[in-house]
């Protein structure tokens, strides 16, 4: 057999074997790697290259080596699942880099992380002031996770005291011109309902590139072309926008009152809230009359 044909066959065999072994190792092997998983990935790649290119008579020993590496890696994963001590030894522990807005010099030196690299990691998290950080830790995978101080965290409905309904994922009902009948049935609709909705919007089934139904039951259509993009929602009326702005301003006053650092500031915000609520109490009713 010519050498080039043998290399082609070995390479195809190595690809097949690597695919099968990666399936055995699981998704963790292709996500954020621990130190041992990193070493395993490099070693398995080198062994696969040896199997593909080395034309000596002992190439099959590479298969034995691959089997050993995969067996050890799978065994290590089961061990780390069962034992916290083994997990800390093999995968390592997270290292606190920032606490209460202060950089920990010893931790940075331990992880061999320069200030420039630390600031770069913060910028990746959209953080530009160290003083805004309550807690930052480098995980065993090398990723830096950041917790901002309460005053600098993004607003959430819970912070504002709002009660919002549970959200569910948007369900795809049409993709590449193929209607997903099973998804429609689970949502309580059928193919005829979908075609009727498309007809109401003057959109043909063949023109739809992608369509979903969101948690509010609204059908969202994407034709894949900007010029033919259907308008699923109309602009809000001025009355609705005024009411929305009133609610947002009141919510902001309530947030500032909750975050007040002393009783004097809290009373100032509370007075402003009371006056604002009194002055706008009848405003929505007046807007509805016009």
Coordinates of C-alpha atoms in Angstrom, one line a residue:
X1 CA 0.0 0.0 0.0
X2 CA 1.4 3.5 -0.9
X3 CA 2.4 5.6 2.1
X4 CA 0.1 8.4 1.3
X5 CA -3.0 6.1 1.2
X6 CA -1.9 4.6 4.6
X7 CA -1.6 8.1 6.1
X8 CA -5.1 9.0 4.8
X9 CA -6.6 5.9 6.2
X10 CA -4.8 6.3 9.6
X11 CA -5.9 10.0 9.8
X12 CA -9.5 9.1 9.1
X13 CA -9.3 6.4 11.7
X14 CA -7.7 8.8 14.2
X15 CA -10.5 11.3 13.6
X16 CA -13.2 8.7 14.2
X17 CA -11.5 7.4 17.4
X18 CA -11.0 11.0 18.7
X19 CA -14.7 11.8 18.1
X20 CA -15.8 8.6 20.0
X21 CA -13.4 9.3 22.9
X22 CA -14.5 12.9 23.1
X23 CA -18.1 11.7 23.4
X24 CA -17.0 9.4 26.3
X25 CA -15.2 12.3 28.0
X26 CA -18.3 14.4 27.8
X27 CA -19.0 18.1 27.2
X28 CA -16.8 19.2 30.1
X29 CA -13.7 18.3 28.1
X30 CA -14.6 20.9 25.4
X31 CA -15.7 23.7 27.8
X32 CA -13.6 25.5 30.4
X33 CA -10.7 23.1 31.1
X34 CA -9.1 22.4 34.4
X35 CA -5.4 21.8 34.6
X36 CA -5.6 18.1 34.3
X37 CA -8.1 18.3 31.4
X38 CA -5.8 20.7 29.6
X39 CA -3.0 18.3 29.9
X40 CA -5.2 15.4 28.7
X41 CA -6.4 17.3 25.7
X42 CA -2.8 18.1 24.6
X43 CA -1.6 14.6 25.1
X44 CA -4.5 13.0 23.3
X45 CA -3.9 15.3 20.3
X46 CA -0.2 14.4 20.2
X47 CA -0.9 10.7 20.3
X48 CA -3.5 11.1 17.5
X49 CA -0.9 12.8 15.4
X50 CA 1.5 10.0 16.0
X51 CA -1.1 7.4 14.9
X52 CA -1.8 9.3 11.8
X53 CA 1.8 10.1 10.6
X54 CA 4.2 7.5 12.1
X55 CA 4.6 4.7 9.6
X56 CA 6.5 2.3 11.8
X57 CA 5.1 -1.1 12.8
X58 CA 4.2 0.0 16.4
X59 CA 1.6 2.6 15.5
X60 CA -1.1 0.5 17.2
X61 CA 0.6 1.2 20.6
X62 CA -0.8 4.7 20.2
X63 CA -4.3 3.2 20.5
X64 CA -3.3 1.7 23.8
X65 CA -1.9 5.0 25.0
X66 CA -5.2 6.7 24.0
X67 CA -7.2 4.2 25.9
X68 CA -5.1 4.7 29.0
X69 CA -5.4 8.5 28.9
X70 CA -9.2 8.4 28.4
X71 CA -9.6 5.8 31.2
X72 CA -7.6 7.9 33.6
X73 CA -9.4 11.1 32.6
X74 CA -12.9 9.4 33.1
X75 CA -11.7 8.0 36.4
X76 CA -10.5 11.4 37.6
X77 CA -13.9 13.0 36.7
X78 CA -15.8 10.4 38.8
X79 CA -13.3 10.9 41.6
X80 CA -13.8 14.7 41.6
X81 CA -17.6 14.2 41.6
X82 CA -17.4 12.0 44.7
X83 CA -14.7 13.7 46.7
X84 CA -14.4 17.4 47.6
X85 CA -10.7 16.9 48.7
X86 CA -9.9 15.2 45.4
X87 CA -11.7 18.0 43.5
X88 CA -9.7 20.7 45.3
X89 CA -6.4 18.9 44.6
X90 CA -7.0 18.0 41.0
X91 CA -9.0 21.0 39.8
X92 CA -7.7 23.6 42.3
X93 CA -9.6 26.2 44.3
X94 CA -10.8 29.6 43.3
X95 CA -8.6 32.6 44.4
X96 CA -10.1 35.8 45.7
X97 CA -8.5 38.7 43.9
X98 CA -10.6 41.7 45.0
X99 CA -12.5 42.0 48.3
X100 CA -14.5 45.1 49.4
X101 CA -13.1 47.1 46.5
X102 CA -9.5 46.4 47.4
X103 CA -7.0 44.4 45.2
X104 CA -5.3 41.6 47.1
X105 CA -1.6 41.8 46.2
X106 CA -0.7 38.4 47.5
X107 CA -3.5 36.7 45.5
X108 CA -2.4 38.4 42.3
X109 CA 1.2 37.3 42.8
X110 CA 0.0 33.8 43.6
X111 CA -1.8 33.5 40.3
X112 CA 1.0 35.4 38.5
X113 CA -1.5 38.0 37.3
X114 CA -0.3 41.5 36.6
X115 CA -2.3 44.6 37.3
X116 CA -2.8 45.2 33.5
X117 CA -4.1 41.7 33.1
X118 CA -6.4 42.1 36.1
X119 CA -7.9 45.4 34.8
X120 CA -8.4 43.7 31.4
X121 CA -10.4 40.9 33.0
X122 CA -12.5 43.5 34.7
X123 CA -13.1 45.4 31.5
X124 CA -14.3 42.2 29.9
X125 CA -17.0 42.2 32.6
X126 CA -17.9 45.8 31.8
X127 CA -16.2 47.0 35.1
X128 CA -13.9 50.0 34.9
X129 CA -13.4 50.9 38.6
X130 CA -11.9 48.5 41.1
X131 CA -13.7 50.3 43.9
X132 CA -17.1 49.3 42.4
X133 CA -16.3 45.6 43.0
X134 CA -17.5 43.8 46.1
X135 CA -15.9 40.5 45.3
X136 CA -13.8 39.1 42.4
X137 CA -12.5 35.5 42.2
X138 CA -10.4 33.6 39.7
X139 CA -11.9 30.2 39.2
X140 CA -10.0 27.0 38.7
X141 CA -10.6 27.3 34.9
X142 CA -8.8 30.7 34.9
X143 CA -11.9 32.7 34.4
X144 CA -12.4 35.8 36.6
X145 CA -16.0 36.3 38.0
X146 CA -17.0 39.6 39.5
X147 CA -19.7 40.7 41.9
X148 CA -20.4 44.4 42.0
X149 CA -21.3 46.3 45.1
X150 CA -25.1 46.7 45.6
X151 CA -25.1 50.4 44.6
X152 CA -23.5 49.6 41.2
X153 CA -25.5 46.5 40.3
X154 CA -28.0 46.9 37.4
X155 CA -31.6 47.6 38.4
X156 CA -33.9 44.6 38.5
X157 CA -37.7 44.3 39.0
X158 CA -37.1 42.9 42.5
X159 CA -34.9 45.9 43.4
X160 CA -37.8 48.2 42.4
X161 CA -40.4 46.1 44.2
X162 CA -42.1 45.1 41.0
X163 CA -43.9 41.8 40.6
X164 CA -43.4 40.3 37.1
X165 CA -44.9 37.1 35.6
X166 CA -42.7 34.1 35.0
X167 CA -41.0 34.1 31.6
X168 CA -40.7 31.1 29.4
X169 CA -38.5 30.7 26.4
X170 CA -39.7 31.7 23.0
X171 CA -40.7 28.6 21.0
X172 CA -39.7 28.2 17.3
X173 CA -42.7 27.3 15.2
X174 CA -41.2 27.9 11.7
X175 CA -37.6 27.5 10.6
X176 CA -36.2 27.6 7.0
X177 CA -39.7 27.3 5.6
X178 CA -40.5 24.1 7.7
X179 CA -43.4 24.4 10.1
X180 CA -42.8 22.7 13.5
X181 CA -46.2 21.0 14.0
X182 CA -45.2 19.4 17.3
X183 CA -44.2 22.7 18.8
X184 CA -47.5 24.3 17.6
X185 CA -49.5 21.5 19.2
X186 CA -47.7 21.9 22.5
X187 CA -48.6 25.6 22.4
X188 CA -52.3 24.9 21.7
X189 CA -52.2 25.9 18.0
X190 CA -52.0 24.1 14.7
X191 CA -50.8 24.6 11.2
X192 CA -54.0 26.3 10.0
X193 CA -53.7 28.9 12.8
X194 CA -50.1 29.7 11.8
X195 CA -51.0 30.1 8.1
X196 CA -53.9 32.3 9.0
X197 CA -51.6 34.6 11.1
X198 CA -49.2 34.8 8.2
X199 CA -52.1 35.7 5.8
X200 CA -53.2 38.4 8.2
X201 CA -49.8 40.0 7.9
X202 CA -49.6 39.5 4.2
X203 CA -46.6 37.2 4.5
X204 CA -46.3 34.0 2.5
X205 CA -45.0 30.8 4.2
X206 CA -42.1 30.6 1.7
X207 CA -41.0 34.1 2.6
X208 CA -40.6 33.3 6.3
X209 CA -37.0 32.5 7.4
X210 CA -37.7 32.2 11.1
X211 CA -40.8 32.5 13.4
X212 CA -41.3 32.2 17.1
X213 CA -44.1 32.5 19.7
X214 CA -43.0 34.4 22.8
X215 CA -44.2 34.0 26.4
X216 CA -47.0 36.5 25.8
X217 CA -48.3 34.4 22.9
X218 CA -47.2 36.9 20.3
X219 CA -46.0 35.6 16.9
X220 CA -42.7 37.1 15.9
X221 CA -41.7 36.8 12.2
X222 CA -38.4 37.2 10.6
X223 CA -38.1 37.1 6.8
X224 CA -34.3 37.4 6.8
X225 CA -34.5 40.5 4.6
X226 CA -34.6 44.0 6.2
X227 CA -36.9 45.4 3.5
X228 CA -39.5 42.7 4.1
X229 CA -39.2 42.6 7.8
X230 CA -42.8 42.7 9.1
X231 CA -43.7 45.1 11.9
X232 CA -44.9 43.0 14.8
X233 CA -45.6 45.9 17.1
X234 CA -46.8 49.4 16.7
X235 CA -45.2 52.4 18.3
X236 CA -46.6 53.1 21.7
X237 CA -49.0 56.0 22.0
X238 CA -48.0 59.2 23.7
X239 CA -50.3 58.6 26.6
X240 CA -48.8 55.2 27.2
X241 CA -45.3 56.7 27.1
X242 CA -46.2 59.4 29.6
X243 CA -47.6 56.8 32.0
X244 CA -44.5 54.6 31.5
X245 CA -42.2 57.6 32.2
X246 CA -44.1 58.5 35.4
X247 CA -43.8 54.9 36.7
X248 CA -40.1 54.8 35.9
X249 CA -39.5 58.1 37.7
X250 CA -41.4 56.9 40.8
X251 CA -39.5 53.7 40.7
X252 CA -36.2 55.6 40.6
X253 CA -37.2 57.7 43.6
X254 CA -38.1 54.5 45.5
X255 CA -34.7 53.0 44.6
X256 CA -32.8 56.0 45.8
X257 CA -34.8 56.0 49.1
X258 CA -33.9 52.3 49.7
X259 CA -30.2 53.0 49.0
X260 CA -30.0 56.0 51.3
X261 CA -27.0 55.9 53.6
X262 CA -28.6 57.9 56.5
X263 CA -32.0 58.7 57.9
X264 CA -31.9 62.4 56.7
X265 CA -31.4 61.4 53.1
X266 CA -34.1 58.8 53.4
X267 CA -36.6 61.4 54.7
X268 CA -35.8 63.7 51.8
X269 CA -36.5 61.0 49.2
X270 CA -39.6 59.8 51.1
X271 CA -41.0 63.4 51.1
X272 CA -40.3 63.6 47.3
X273 CA -42.1 60.3 46.7
X274 CA -45.2 61.4 48.7
X275 CA -45.4 64.7 46.8
X276 CA -44.9 63.1 43.5
X277 CA -47.5 60.4 44.1
X278 CA -50.0 63.0 45.3
X279 CA -49.4 65.2 42.2
X280 CA -49.6 62.4 39.7
X281 CA -52.4 60.3 41.3
X282 CA -55.1 61.5 39.0
X283 CA -52.9 62.1 35.9
X284 CA -53.6 58.7 34.2
X285 CA -57.3 59.2 34.5
X286 CA -57.0 62.7 33.0
X287 CA -54.9 61.3 30.1
X288 CA -57.6 58.7 29.4
X289 CA -60.3 61.3 29.0
X290 CA -58.5 63.0 26.1

